[in-house]
Amino acid sequence: MNFFVNKGMGHGNSGVEHAQFYRAERFREKKIPFKLVFTDLLPKLHLHMQEWHLAENEVIGMYDYFLADNPDDYLENGLREISEFQEEMLWDLTNTQRRQVRQTTGSYTETILRDKRYSEKKKIYIVDDSRVFLENGIHRLSWHYRDYGSRGKLATNIHLDNFRGQSYFFETFEELVSFFFAELQGSYDHNIFIIDRGNENEEILVRLKDGGVPLKIVDVVHAAHLVEFQNGHPLFNNFYQYMFDHFNSMDAVITATKLQRDAMKKDLAQLEAPEQLKKIRAIPVGGAEINEPARHWDGTEARFVTASRLHPEKHISQIIKAVDQLRKAGMNATLAIFGSGGDEKALKELIEKLDLGKYVTLKGLSQDVVHDLQSYDVFVSASYSEGFGLTYIEAISDSLPIATYSNLFGAQELVHEGRNGALADFSRQDSDEEANVKNLAAAMKRTIENYDELSQGAHQVAQQYQPHIIADQWAELMEELS
């Protein structure tokens, strides 16, 4: 079995989850078996699976598995019946929430007990989770939380009762996850674990493999892998440090772009043997699902659009400020923003402050980005770093020119100045934001000034990222590893 290993998914997802969904579609096309594996506690998992069109027999949730009446049937078929999510709260006389009971969308209920204590340091009362009980009839999983200082609050003293007729005790969450992966390994043959997220997942699987368990590991790199060089030595992104420290244990390492593949090989040239570097492969995490004809701009309204999580690291505020500059310079520019996230309130306040309410709109989360982008002229991104940039590909599918910061690695691989878009120089220093916005506005202006030519270029680039090409690349890798 081929497992896509992650921690969780939800209503709004990052590029990591969307990369998994895209890979799943390619595996379906090639009839390659797969299961998405989630290790987080996800009370609404099955609702979100339906939202993102994942079948029950394509997903394994760790908690669903441990609490299943028939674990083997769950692994094969998923849940036979989905529950409606419900929850109720119990409050004490001081208006403190003491107990939360949820009927999850799975077969189990979740009960959370909360403690109230006074913090001398903060001079306030703190209410926090204390105990958790997950129950499905005679099947039960429970733990309590302990504060480990710098490590934060962690689950400990974990009891798993009546799993396959046995009861188990785990001191740590990592021990529970290790038991879970060992169960998966024992339930299937010829297993390849494709790790997308979760340092603890990665460490556990490497320990199992190094301990003699016959499994294979593919690590997928979804972001910039290198921070900087110091005294000639590479400092890697913390999320990938463990992978590089145990590079020999990896059977393949996947980057989304050829640029990152080549950069990674160069960065590791002094640390790894040439033979080891061959395991680094480039396979796009998204493709052009459609290939719309080139477009013509009618010369009236310049309709810009962006789509991403509404988080500070996406710098949506800089796109809004760039639109403000373009309008003040006489361009009839508008902006539609698709996405959801914690930055939404701040973006609304900025739009109001700049008096752009008629021209900049928040559209909410898109369930079909390719379709939604078709109503606009130019896609814009202000991200400083993209491992790939799925929304770039979605815009290219619609033959939209792209204006973006010249980030590594997505923008520099997918957007070519004068061919299918415009690249803006940028600095990561907060003090340089004004210069960044000016550069981005200039790039946006160039896409409009050269619109028809750039749209034709986007149409041509899309042909390089057709789904069947990417499906063939995955099929080839799976064949080599099997």
Tab-separated table of C-alpha atoms in Angstrom:
chain	number	residue	atom	x	y	z
A	1	MET	CA	0.000	0.000	0.000
A	2	ASN	CA	1.059	3.573	-0.643
A	3	PHE	CA	0.316	5.851	2.309
A	4	PHE	CA	0.158	9.664	2.045
A	5	VAL	CA	1.146	10.634	5.597
A	6	ASN	CA	-0.149	13.869	7.109
A	7	LYS	CA	-1.414	15.207	10.413
A	8	GLY	CA	-4.794	16.664	9.479
A	9	MET	CA	-7.105	18.338	6.981
A	10	GLY	CA	-10.149	20.566	7.287
A	11	HIS	CA	-12.467	23.045	5.622
A	12	GLY	CA	-9.584	25.307	4.622
A	13	ASN	CA	-6.310	23.602	3.741
A	14	SER	CA	-2.759	24.569	2.887
A	15	GLY	CA	-0.855	23.716	-0.254
A	16	VAL	CA	0.349	20.514	1.425
A	17	GLU	CA	-3.159	19.076	1.607
A	18	HIS	CA	-4.035	20.255	-1.888
A	19	ALA	CA	-0.859	18.584	-3.160
A	20	GLN	CA	-2.076	15.341	-1.557
A	21	PHE	CA	-5.515	15.693	-3.142
A	22	TYR	CA	-3.893	16.278	-6.524
A	23	ARG	CA	-1.577	13.273	-6.119
A	24	ALA	CA	-4.551	11.137	-5.158
A	25	GLU	CA	-6.230	12.006	-8.441
A	26	ARG	CA	-3.121	10.986	-10.395
A	27	PHE	CA	-2.933	7.683	-8.495
A	28	ARG	CA	-6.610	7.036	-9.271
A	29	GLU	CA	-5.916	7.596	-12.965
A	30	LYS	CA	-3.092	5.067	-12.895
A	31	LYS	CA	-5.032	2.672	-10.629
A	32	ILE	CA	-2.216	2.814	-8.062
A	33	PRO	CA	-3.555	1.958	-4.571
A	34	PHE	CA	-3.236	4.641	-1.892
A	35	LYS	CA	-4.547	5.729	1.494
A	36	LEU	CA	-4.366	9.208	3.016
A	37	VAL	CA	-3.323	8.844	6.668
A	38	PHE	CA	-4.107	11.476	9.328
A	39	THR	CA	-2.763	11.303	12.889
A	40	ASP	CA	-4.454	14.388	14.398
A	41	LEU	CA	-7.716	14.215	16.322
A	42	LEU	CA	-10.211	15.470	13.711
A	43	PRO	CA	-13.819	15.557	14.997
A	44	LYS	CA	-15.173	16.701	11.604
A	45	LEU	CA	-12.889	14.570	9.440
A	46	HIS	CA	-15.602	12.779	7.465
A	47	LEU	CA	-17.515	15.983	6.772
A	48	HIS	CA	-14.359	17.527	5.333
A	49	MET	CA	-13.592	14.383	3.359
A	50	GLN	CA	-16.938	14.767	1.620
A	51	GLU	CA	-16.227	18.459	1.057
A	52	TRP	CA	-12.962	17.622	-0.707
A	53	HIS	CA	-14.317	14.554	-2.524
A	54	LEU	CA	-12.317	11.883	-0.701
A	55	ALA	CA	-13.927	8.449	-0.534
A	56	GLU	CA	-14.216	6.602	2.769
A	57	ASN	CA	-11.994	3.794	1.530
A	58	GLU	CA	-9.234	6.280	0.630
A	59	VAL	CA	-8.614	7.649	4.136
A	60	ILE	CA	-7.350	6.239	7.423
A	61	GLY	CA	-7.842	8.379	10.529
A	62	MET	CA	-5.767	7.103	13.435
A	63	TYR	CA	-8.538	7.589	16.005
A	64	ASP	CA	-11.224	6.058	13.777
A	65	TYR	CA	-8.979	3.036	13.434
A	66	PHE	CA	-8.284	2.583	17.143
A	67	LEU	CA	-11.970	2.921	18.060
A	68	ALA	CA	-13.440	0.870	15.226
A	69	ASP	CA	-15.637	-2.125	16.017
A	70	ASN	CA	-13.845	-3.941	13.208
A	71	PRO	CA	-10.415	-2.366	12.528
A	72	ASP	CA	-9.726	-4.543	9.480
A	73	ASP	CA	-13.025	-3.595	7.837
A	74	TYR	CA	-12.295	0.065	8.553
A	75	LEU	CA	-8.878	-0.177	6.877
A	76	GLU	CA	-10.451	-1.739	3.806
A	77	ASN	CA	-13.683	0.232	3.482
A	78	GLY	CA	-13.600	3.220	5.826
A	79	LEU	CA	-16.713	4.021	7.827
A	80	ARG	CA	-19.959	2.388	6.777
A	81	GLU	CA	-22.022	5.181	8.340
A	82	ILE	CA	-21.169	8.840	8.979
A	83	SER	CA	-22.418	10.543	12.155
A	84	GLU	CA	-23.737	14.075	12.346
A	85	PHE	CA	-21.403	16.362	14.278
A	86	GLN	CA	-22.906	17.659	17.526
A	87	GLU	CA	-21.468	19.204	20.668
A	88	GLU	CA	-22.630	20.500	24.015
A	89	MET	CA	-20.910	22.408	26.816
A	90	LEU	CA	-21.208	22.253	30.585
A	91	TRP	CA	-20.535	25.502	32.484
A	92	ASP	CA	-20.076	25.928	36.235
A	93	LEU	CA	-21.498	28.696	38.431
A	94	THR	CA	-18.512	30.932	37.695
A	95	ASN	CA	-19.339	30.807	33.942
A	96	THR	CA	-16.324	28.569	33.320
A	97	GLN	CA	-16.509	25.876	30.672
A	98	ARG	CA	-15.771	22.596	32.436
A	99	ARG	CA	-16.794	19.865	30.007
A	100	GLN	CA	-17.206	19.623	26.246
A	101	VAL	CA	-18.897	16.587	24.687
A	102	ARG	CA	-18.811	16.017	20.941
A	103	GLN	CA	-20.364	13.441	18.709
A	104	THR	CA	-17.688	13.341	16.031
A	105	THR	CA	-18.452	12.573	12.401
A	106	GLY	CA	-16.832	9.208	13.102
A	107	SER	CA	-18.259	6.465	15.302
A	108	TYR	CA	-16.900	7.797	18.593
A	109	THR	CA	-17.728	10.536	21.062
A	110	GLU	CA	-15.141	12.928	22.476
A	111	THR	CA	-15.329	14.239	26.025
A	112	ILE	CA	-12.930	16.973	27.124
A	113	LEU	CA	-12.602	17.901	30.807
A	114	ARG	CA	-11.102	21.290	31.629
A	115	ASP	CA	-9.234	22.598	34.670
A	116	LYS	CA	-9.238	26.131	36.021
A	117	ARG	CA	-6.151	27.445	37.778
A	118	TYR	CA	-4.738	30.803	38.777
A	119	SER	CA	-1.497	31.911	37.092
A	120	GLU	CA	0.665	33.973	39.428
A	121	LYS	CA	2.824	34.965	36.470
A	122	LYS	CA	-0.044	36.263	34.332
A	123	LYS	CA	-2.312	37.241	37.279
A	124	ILE	CA	-5.330	35.642	35.615
A	125	TYR	CA	-7.309	32.411	35.775
A	126	ILE	CA	-6.471	29.981	32.968
A	127	VAL	CA	-8.915	27.353	31.705
A	128	ASP	CA	-7.239	24.513	29.852
A	129	ASP	CA	-7.898	20.959	28.666
A	130	SER	CA	-7.067	18.387	31.344
A	131	ARG	CA	-8.461	14.986	30.315
A	132	VAL	CA	-9.761	13.562	27.041
A	133	PHE	CA	-11.949	10.476	26.592
A	134	LEU	CA	-12.810	8.993	23.179
A	135	GLU	CA	-15.434	6.252	23.323
A	136	ASN	CA	-17.273	3.929	20.962
A	137	GLY	CA	-19.144	1.363	23.042
A	138	ILE	CA	-16.547	-0.834	24.708
A	139	HIS	CA	-13.703	0.788	22.759
A	140	ARG	CA	-11.995	3.658	24.541
A	141	LEU	CA	-8.917	5.871	24.179
A	142	SER	CA	-8.062	8.354	26.931
A	143	TRP	CA	-5.211	10.543	28.138
A	144	HIS	CA	-4.424	13.565	30.214
A	145	TYR	CA	-2.253	16.561	29.497
A	146	ARG	CA	0.926	17.574	31.272
A	147	ASP	CA	2.815	20.844	30.955
A	148	TYR	CA	6.415	20.135	29.935
A	149	GLY	CA	7.618	23.733	30.085
A	150	SER	CA	9.441	24.678	26.913
A	151	ARG	CA	7.923	21.679	25.106
A	152	GLY	CA	4.416	22.883	25.912
A	153	LYS	CA	1.365	20.857	26.920
A	154	LEU	CA	1.573	17.229	25.775
A	155	ALA	CA	-0.634	14.159	25.987
A	156	THR	CA	0.623	11.524	28.416
A	157	ASN	CA	-0.566	8.352	30.218
A	158	ILE	CA	-2.509	7.189	27.164
A	159	HIS	CA	-4.835	4.210	27.640
A	160	LEU	CA	-6.180	2.274	24.646
A	161	ASP	CA	-8.855	-0.175	25.799
A	162	ASN	CA	-10.404	-3.075	23.878
A	163	PHE	CA	-8.494	-2.641	20.645
A	164	ARG	CA	-8.617	-6.032	18.916
A	165	GLY	CA	-9.549	-7.483	22.323
A	166	GLN	CA	-6.452	-6.093	24.046
A	167	SER	CA	-5.692	-3.031	26.182
A	168	TYR	CA	-2.527	-0.947	25.871
A	169	PHE	CA	-0.709	1.815	27.732
A	170	PHE	CA	1.487	4.478	26.112
A	171	GLU	CA	3.469	7.058	28.041
A	172	THR	CA	3.654	9.504	25.129
A	173	PHE	CA	1.750	10.422	21.966
A	174	GLU	CA	4.782	9.375	19.917
A	175	GLU	CA	4.490	5.837	21.330
A	176	LEU	CA	0.828	5.745	20.284
A	177	VAL	CA	1.659	6.885	16.746
A	178	SER	CA	4.498	4.357	16.530
A	179	PHE	CA	2.060	1.595	17.473
A	180	PHE	CA	-0.347	2.909	14.817
A	181	PHE	CA	2.237	2.825	12.019
A	182	ALA	CA	3.360	-0.648	13.100
A	183	GLU	CA	-0.284	-1.732	12.805
A	184	LEU	CA	-0.528	-0.320	9.290
A	185	GLN	CA	2.721	-1.991	8.334
A	186	GLY	CA	1.402	-5.339	9.586
A	187	SER	CA	-1.921	-4.972	7.790
A	188	TYR	CA	-0.561	-4.399	4.271
A	189	ASP	CA	2.281	-5.641	2.071
A	190	HIS	CA	4.950	-3.764	0.076
A	191	ASN	CA	4.340	-0.490	1.911
A	192	ILE	CA	5.612	2.915	0.825
A	193	PHE	CA	5.059	5.816	3.215
A	194	ILE	CA	4.990	9.153	1.380
A	195	ILE	CA	5.504	11.743	4.130
A	196	ASP	CA	3.948	15.140	3.541
A	197	ARG	CA	3.704	16.525	7.074
A	198	GLY	CA	4.597	15.679	10.678
A	199	ASN	CA	8.087	15.556	12.128
A	200	GLU	CA	7.008	12.900	14.624
A	201	ASN	CA	5.621	10.793	11.748
A	202	GLU	CA	8.932	11.054	9.946
A	203	GLU	CA	11.014	10.167	13.011
A	204	ILE	CA	8.835	7.181	13.891
A	205	LEU	CA	8.906	5.729	10.382
A	206	VAL	CA	12.678	6.152	10.120
A	207	ARG	CA	13.133	4.377	13.475
A	208	LEU	CA	10.921	1.510	12.299
A	209	LYS	CA	12.822	1.197	9.030
A	210	ASP	CA	16.256	1.450	10.647
A	211	GLY	CA	15.092	-1.198	13.126
A	212	GLY	CA	14.579	-3.671	10.293
A	213	VAL	CA	10.911	-3.145	9.393
A	214	PRO	CA	10.626	-3.646	5.591
A	215	LEU	CA	9.033	-0.365	4.573
A	216	LYS	CA	10.068	2.392	2.206
A	217	ILE	CA	10.001	6.146	2.796
A	218	VAL	CA	9.442	8.965	0.332
A	219	ASP	CA	9.833	12.445	1.823
A	220	VAL	CA	8.063	15.281	0.012
A	221	VAL	CA	9.520	18.785	0.353
A	222	HIS	CA	6.769	21.413	0.208
A	223	ALA	CA	8.761	24.563	1.070
A	224	ALA	CA	12.234	26.076	0.801
A	225	HIS	CA	14.658	23.582	2.313
A	226	LEU	CA	17.588	25.938	3.025
A	227	VAL	CA	17.763	28.887	5.420
A	228	GLU	CA	21.330	30.005	4.776
A	229	PHE	CA	24.988	28.946	4.774
A	230	GLN	CA	27.136	29.700	7.816
A	231	ASN	CA	30.873	29.106	7.645
A	232	GLY	CA	30.363	26.959	4.583
A	233	HIS	CA	27.762	24.708	6.213
A	234	PRO	CA	24.081	24.652	5.214
A	235	LEU	CA	21.422	25.543	7.803
A	236	PHE	CA	18.262	23.747	6.757
A	237	ASN	CA	14.619	24.535	7.371
A	238	ASN	CA	13.709	22.972	10.743
A	239	PHE	CA	10.926	20.978	9.116
A	240	TYR	CA	13.455	19.189	6.906
A	241	GLN	CA	16.482	18.954	9.202
A	242	TYR	CA	15.586	15.448	10.358
A	243	MET	CA	15.228	14.289	6.758
A	244	PHE	CA	18.693	15.597	5.889
A	245	ASP	CA	20.165	14.091	9.069
A	246	HIS	CA	18.768	10.691	8.011
A	247	PHE	CA	19.115	11.064	4.272
A	248	ASN	CA	20.395	7.507	3.847
A	249	SER	CA	17.103	6.197	5.258
A	250	MET	CA	15.069	7.913	2.557
A	251	ASP	CA	14.249	5.925	-0.552
A	252	ALA	CA	13.297	9.056	-2.479
A	253	VAL	CA	13.026	12.788	-1.838
A	254	ILE	CA	10.542	14.730	-3.941
A	255	THR	CA	10.700	18.429	-4.747
A	256	ALA	CA	7.969	20.231	-6.653
A	257	THR	CA	10.323	22.049	-9.023
A	258	LYS	CA	13.450	21.259	-10.982
A	259	LEU	CA	15.027	24.425	-9.600
A	260	GLN	CA	14.719	23.153	-6.041
A	261	ARG	CA	15.896	19.679	-7.035
A	262	ASP	CA	19.067	21.127	-8.523
A	263	ALA	CA	19.579	23.526	-5.606
A	264	MET	CA	19.196	20.697	-3.094
A	265	LYS	CA	21.722	18.547	-4.927
A	266	LYS	CA	24.167	21.448	-4.905
A	267	ASP	CA	23.598	22.130	-1.197
A	268	LEU	CA	24.195	18.467	-0.329
A	269	ALA	CA	27.134	17.902	-2.667
A	270	GLN	CA	29.685	18.095	0.164
A	271	LEU	CA	27.567	16.011	2.563
A	272	GLU	CA	26.278	13.097	0.513
A	273	ALA	CA	27.726	10.690	-2.013
A	274	PRO	CA	26.761	11.315	-5.660
A	275	GLU	CA	24.803	8.062	-5.682
A	276	GLN	CA	22.633	9.300	-2.795
A	277	LEU	CA	21.795	12.521	-4.621
A	278	LYS	CA	20.101	10.558	-7.413
A	279	LYS	CA	17.182	9.848	-5.095
A	280	ILE	CA	16.146	13.535	-5.295
A	281	ARG	CA	13.388	13.786	-7.901
A	282	ALA	CA	11.242	16.667	-9.163
A	283	ILE	CA	7.515	15.953	-9.585
A	284	PRO	CA	5.068	18.872	-9.717
A	285	VAL	CA	2.500	18.886	-6.905
A	286	GLY	CA	-0.147	20.296	-9.224
A	287	GLY	CA	-0.955	20.440	-12.897
A	288	ALA	CA	-3.067	22.258	-15.447
A	289	GLU	CA	-6.381	20.452	-15.091
A	290	ILE	CA	-7.684	22.365	-18.091
A	291	ASN	CA	-5.951	24.408	-20.773
A	292	GLU	CA	-8.132	27.394	-21.580
A	293	PRO	CA	-7.536	29.301	-24.828
A	294	ALA	CA	-5.471	32.497	-24.686
A	295	ARG	CA	-7.469	35.551	-23.684
A	296	HIS	CA	-7.873	39.119	-24.926
A	297	TRP	CA	-8.115	42.126	-22.590
A	298	ASP	CA	-10.756	44.637	-23.637
A	299	GLY	CA	-8.886	47.643	-22.226
A	300	THR	CA	-11.454	48.686	-19.629
A	301	GLU	CA	-11.288	47.283	-16.084
A	302	ALA	CA	-8.120	45.490	-14.959
A	303	ARG	CA	-9.544	42.678	-12.847
A	304	PHE	CA	-6.814	41.295	-10.574
A	305	VAL	CA	-7.393	38.210	-8.408
A	306	THR	CA	-5.518	36.281	-5.730
A	307	ALA	CA	-6.271	33.065	-3.852
A	308	SER	CA	-4.531	31.737	-0.747
A	309	ARG	CA	-4.842	31.252	2.987
A	310	LEU	CA	-5.420	34.650	4.565
A	311	HIS	CA	-2.319	34.564	6.723
A	312	PRO	CA	0.355	37.226	7.269
A	313	GLU	CA	3.041	35.220	5.437
A	314	LYS	CA	1.009	35.534	2.222
A	315	HIS	CA	1.273	39.364	2.378
A	316	ILE	CA	-2.186	39.954	0.877
A	317	SER	CA	-2.060	43.447	2.376
A	318	GLN	CA	0.737	44.321	-0.051
A	319	ILE	CA	-1.454	43.370	-3.025
A	320	ILE	CA	-4.192	45.653	-1.684
A	321	LYS	CA	-1.687	48.490	-1.327
A	322	ALA	CA	-0.428	47.849	-4.874
A	323	VAL	CA	-3.983	48.122	-6.199
A	324	ASP	CA	-4.319	51.386	-4.305
A	325	GLN	CA	-1.188	52.693	-6.044
A	326	LEU	CA	-2.444	51.613	-9.481
A	327	ARG	CA	-5.792	53.299	-8.953
A	328	LYS	CA	-4.125	56.522	-7.829
A	329	ALA	CA	-2.016	56.350	-10.997
A	330	GLY	CA	-5.165	56.231	-13.120
A	331	MET	CA	-5.669	52.517	-13.772
A	332	ASN	CA	-9.196	51.141	-13.334
A	333	ALA	CA	-7.911	48.258	-11.176
A	334	THR	CA	-9.995	45.941	-8.979
A	335	LEU	CA	-9.020	42.996	-6.807
A	336	ALA	CA	-10.876	39.847	-5.739
A	337	ILE	CA	-9.408	37.887	-2.812
A	338	PHE	CA	-10.324	34.202	-2.418
A	339	GLY	CA	-9.425	32.429	0.821
A	340	SER	CA	-10.014	32.256	4.538
A	341	GLY	CA	-7.818	32.615	7.598
A	342	GLY	CA	-6.796	34.643	10.589
A	343	ASP	CA	-5.767	37.723	8.594
A	344	GLU	CA	-9.305	38.401	7.340
A	345	LYS	CA	-10.177	41.055	9.932
A	346	ALA	CA	-6.941	42.983	9.347
A	347	LEU	CA	-7.497	42.912	5.569
A	348	LYS	CA	-11.039	44.246	5.946
A	349	GLU	CA	-9.715	47.087	8.090
A	350	LEU	CA	-7.028	47.922	5.498
A	351	ILE	CA	-9.584	47.957	2.662
A	352	GLU	CA	-11.748	50.336	4.694
A	353	LYS	CA	-8.785	52.521	5.639
A	354	LEU	CA	-7.774	52.923	1.969
A	355	ASP	CA	-11.394	53.504	0.941
A	356	LEU	CA	-11.250	50.584	-1.503
A	357	GLY	CA	-14.520	48.932	-0.530
A	358	LYS	CA	-15.937	49.322	-4.045
A	359	TYR	CA	-12.831	47.900	-5.704
A	360	VAL	CA	-11.366	45.208	-3.401
A	361	THR	CA	-13.595	42.333	-2.283
A	362	LEU	CA	-13.117	39.323	-0.036
A	363	LYS	CA	-14.762	36.374	-1.774
A	364	GLY	CA	-14.336	33.700	0.898
A	365	LEU	CA	-12.963	30.197	0.429
A	366	SER	CA	-13.052	28.784	-3.093
A	367	GLN	CA	-13.867	25.118	-3.615
A	368	ASP	CA	-13.011	25.368	-7.331
A	369	VAL	CA	-10.203	27.859	-7.822
A	370	VAL	CA	-9.700	27.152	-11.528
A	371	HIS	CA	-13.345	27.919	-12.236
A	372	ASP	CA	-13.475	30.988	-10.002
A	373	LEU	CA	-10.348	32.540	-11.520
A	374	GLN	CA	-11.912	32.533	-14.977
A	375	SER	CA	-13.878	35.707	-14.200
A	376	TYR	CA	-10.682	37.759	-13.835
A	377	ASP	CA	-7.763	38.971	-15.936
A	378	VAL	CA	-4.521	38.636	-13.938
A	379	PHE	CA	-3.481	36.476	-10.991
A	380	VAL	CA	-1.349	38.165	-8.305
A	381	SER	CA	0.784	36.685	-5.516
A	382	ALA	CA	2.756	38.485	-2.827
A	383	SER	CA	4.234	35.401	-1.173
A	384	TYR	CA	7.943	35.604	-0.344
A	385	SER	CA	8.410	31.830	-0.579
A	386	GLU	CA	6.629	29.076	-2.510
A	387	GLY	CA	7.823	25.491	-2.805
A	388	PHE	CA	5.640	25.288	-5.900
A	389	GLY	CA	2.559	27.495	-5.781
A	390	LEU	CA	-0.534	25.538	-6.769
A	391	THR	CA	-2.450	28.732	-7.460
A	392	TYR	CA	0.148	29.670	-10.089
A	393	ILE	CA	-0.722	26.476	-11.955
A	394	GLU	CA	-4.438	27.092	-11.522
A	395	ALA	CA	-4.008	30.557	-13.029
A	396	ILE	CA	-1.900	29.151	-15.860
A	397	SER	CA	-4.678	26.619	-16.552
A	398	ASP	CA	-6.978	29.584	-17.225
A	399	SER	CA	-4.346	31.331	-19.399
A	400	LEU	CA	-4.116	34.157	-16.884
A	401	PRO	CA	-0.918	36.215	-16.822
A	402	ILE	CA	0.704	36.265	-13.366
A	403	ALA	CA	2.236	39.135	-11.401
A	404	THR	CA	4.261	37.908	-8.425
A	405	TYR	CA	7.278	38.440	-6.269
A	406	SER	CA	10.216	36.522	-7.722
A	407	ASN	CA	10.211	33.917	-4.955
A	408	LEU	CA	11.955	30.576	-4.722
A	409	PHE	CA	11.049	28.184	-6.003
A	410	GLY	CA	7.557	28.383	-7.425
A	411	ALA	CA	7.582	31.791	-9.078
A	412	GLN	CA	10.982	31.372	-10.675
A	413	GLU	CA	9.995	27.975	-12.095
A	414	LEU	CA	6.456	28.720	-13.250
A	415	VAL	CA	6.443	32.438	-14.099
A	416	HIS	CA	8.713	33.834	-16.784
A	417	GLU	CA	9.121	37.574	-17.254
A	418	GLY	CA	7.728	38.632	-20.609
A	419	ARG	CA	6.417	35.160	-21.451
A	420	ASN	CA	3.513	34.418	-19.093
A	421	GLY	CA	3.826	37.092	-16.434
A	422	ALA	CA	5.899	39.664	-14.601
A	423	LEU	CA	8.312	39.117	-11.694
A	424	ALA	CA	8.875	41.717	-8.975
A	425	ASP	CA	12.037	42.028	-6.902
A	426	PHE	CA	11.454	42.045	-3.148
A	427	SER	CA	13.180	42.193	0.219
A	428	ARG	CA	12.216	40.216	3.314
A	429	GLN	CA	12.949	43.191	5.567
A	430	ASP	CA	9.845	44.855	7.034
A	431	SER	CA	11.477	48.237	6.445
A	432	ASP	CA	11.459	47.559	2.693
A	433	GLU	CA	7.725	46.905	2.364
A	434	GLU	CA	7.074	50.210	0.605
A	435	ALA	CA	9.650	49.359	-2.084
A	436	ASN	CA	8.188	45.859	-2.413
A	437	VAL	CA	4.688	47.231	-2.999
A	438	LYS	CA	6.013	49.650	-5.604
A	439	ASN	CA	7.746	46.781	-7.437
A	440	LEU	CA	4.641	44.605	-7.264
A	441	ALA	CA	2.433	47.379	-8.620
A	442	ALA	CA	4.863	47.845	-11.509
A	443	ALA	CA	4.723	44.112	-12.271
A	444	MET	CA	0.920	44.199	-12.215
A	445	LYS	CA	1.000	47.117	-14.635
A	446	ARG	CA	3.294	45.194	-17.022
A	447	THR	CA	0.861	42.272	-17.170
A	448	ILE	CA	-1.880	44.625	-18.347
A	449	GLU	CA	0.333	46.467	-20.814
A	450	ASN	CA	1.383	43.173	-22.459
A	451	TYR	CA	-1.780	41.247	-21.740
A	452	ASP	CA	-2.544	39.299	-24.918
A	453	GLU	CA	1.049	38.143	-25.405
A	454	LEU	CA	1.341	36.986	-21.774
A	455	SER	CA	-1.973	35.148	-21.890
A	456	GLN	CA	-0.768	33.270	-24.979
A	457	GLY	CA	2.413	32.409	-23.069
A	458	ALA	CA	0.383	31.078	-20.119
A	459	HIS	CA	-1.554	28.849	-22.495
A	460	GLN	CA	1.734	27.434	-23.796
A	461	VAL	CA	3.203	26.877	-20.302
A	462	ALA	CA	0.066	24.963	-19.280
A	463	GLN	CA	0.839	22.327	-21.882
A	464	GLN	CA	3.994	21.376	-19.945
A	465	TYR	CA	1.965	20.538	-16.814
A	466	GLN	CA	-0.739	18.250	-18.147
A	467	PRO	CA	-2.002	15.748	-15.544
A	468	HIS	CA	-1.116	12.649	-17.572
A	469	ILE	CA	2.552	13.718	-17.634
A	470	ILE	CA	2.644	14.054	-13.842
A	471	ALA	CA	0.736	10.788	-13.394
A	472	ASP	CA	3.386	9.038	-15.489
A	473	GLN	CA	6.139	10.448	-13.250
A	474	TRP	CA	4.476	9.090	-10.098
A	475	ALA	CA	3.820	5.752	-11.749
A	476	GLU	CA	7.468	5.464	-12.762
A	477	LEU	CA	8.664	6.221	-9.226
A	478	MET	CA	6.248	3.756	-7.622
A	479	GLU	CA	7.362	1.077	-10.057
A	480	GLU	CA	11.014	1.696	-9.193
A	481	LEU	CA	10.352	1.476	-5.437
A	482	SER	CA	8.055	-1.539	-5.529
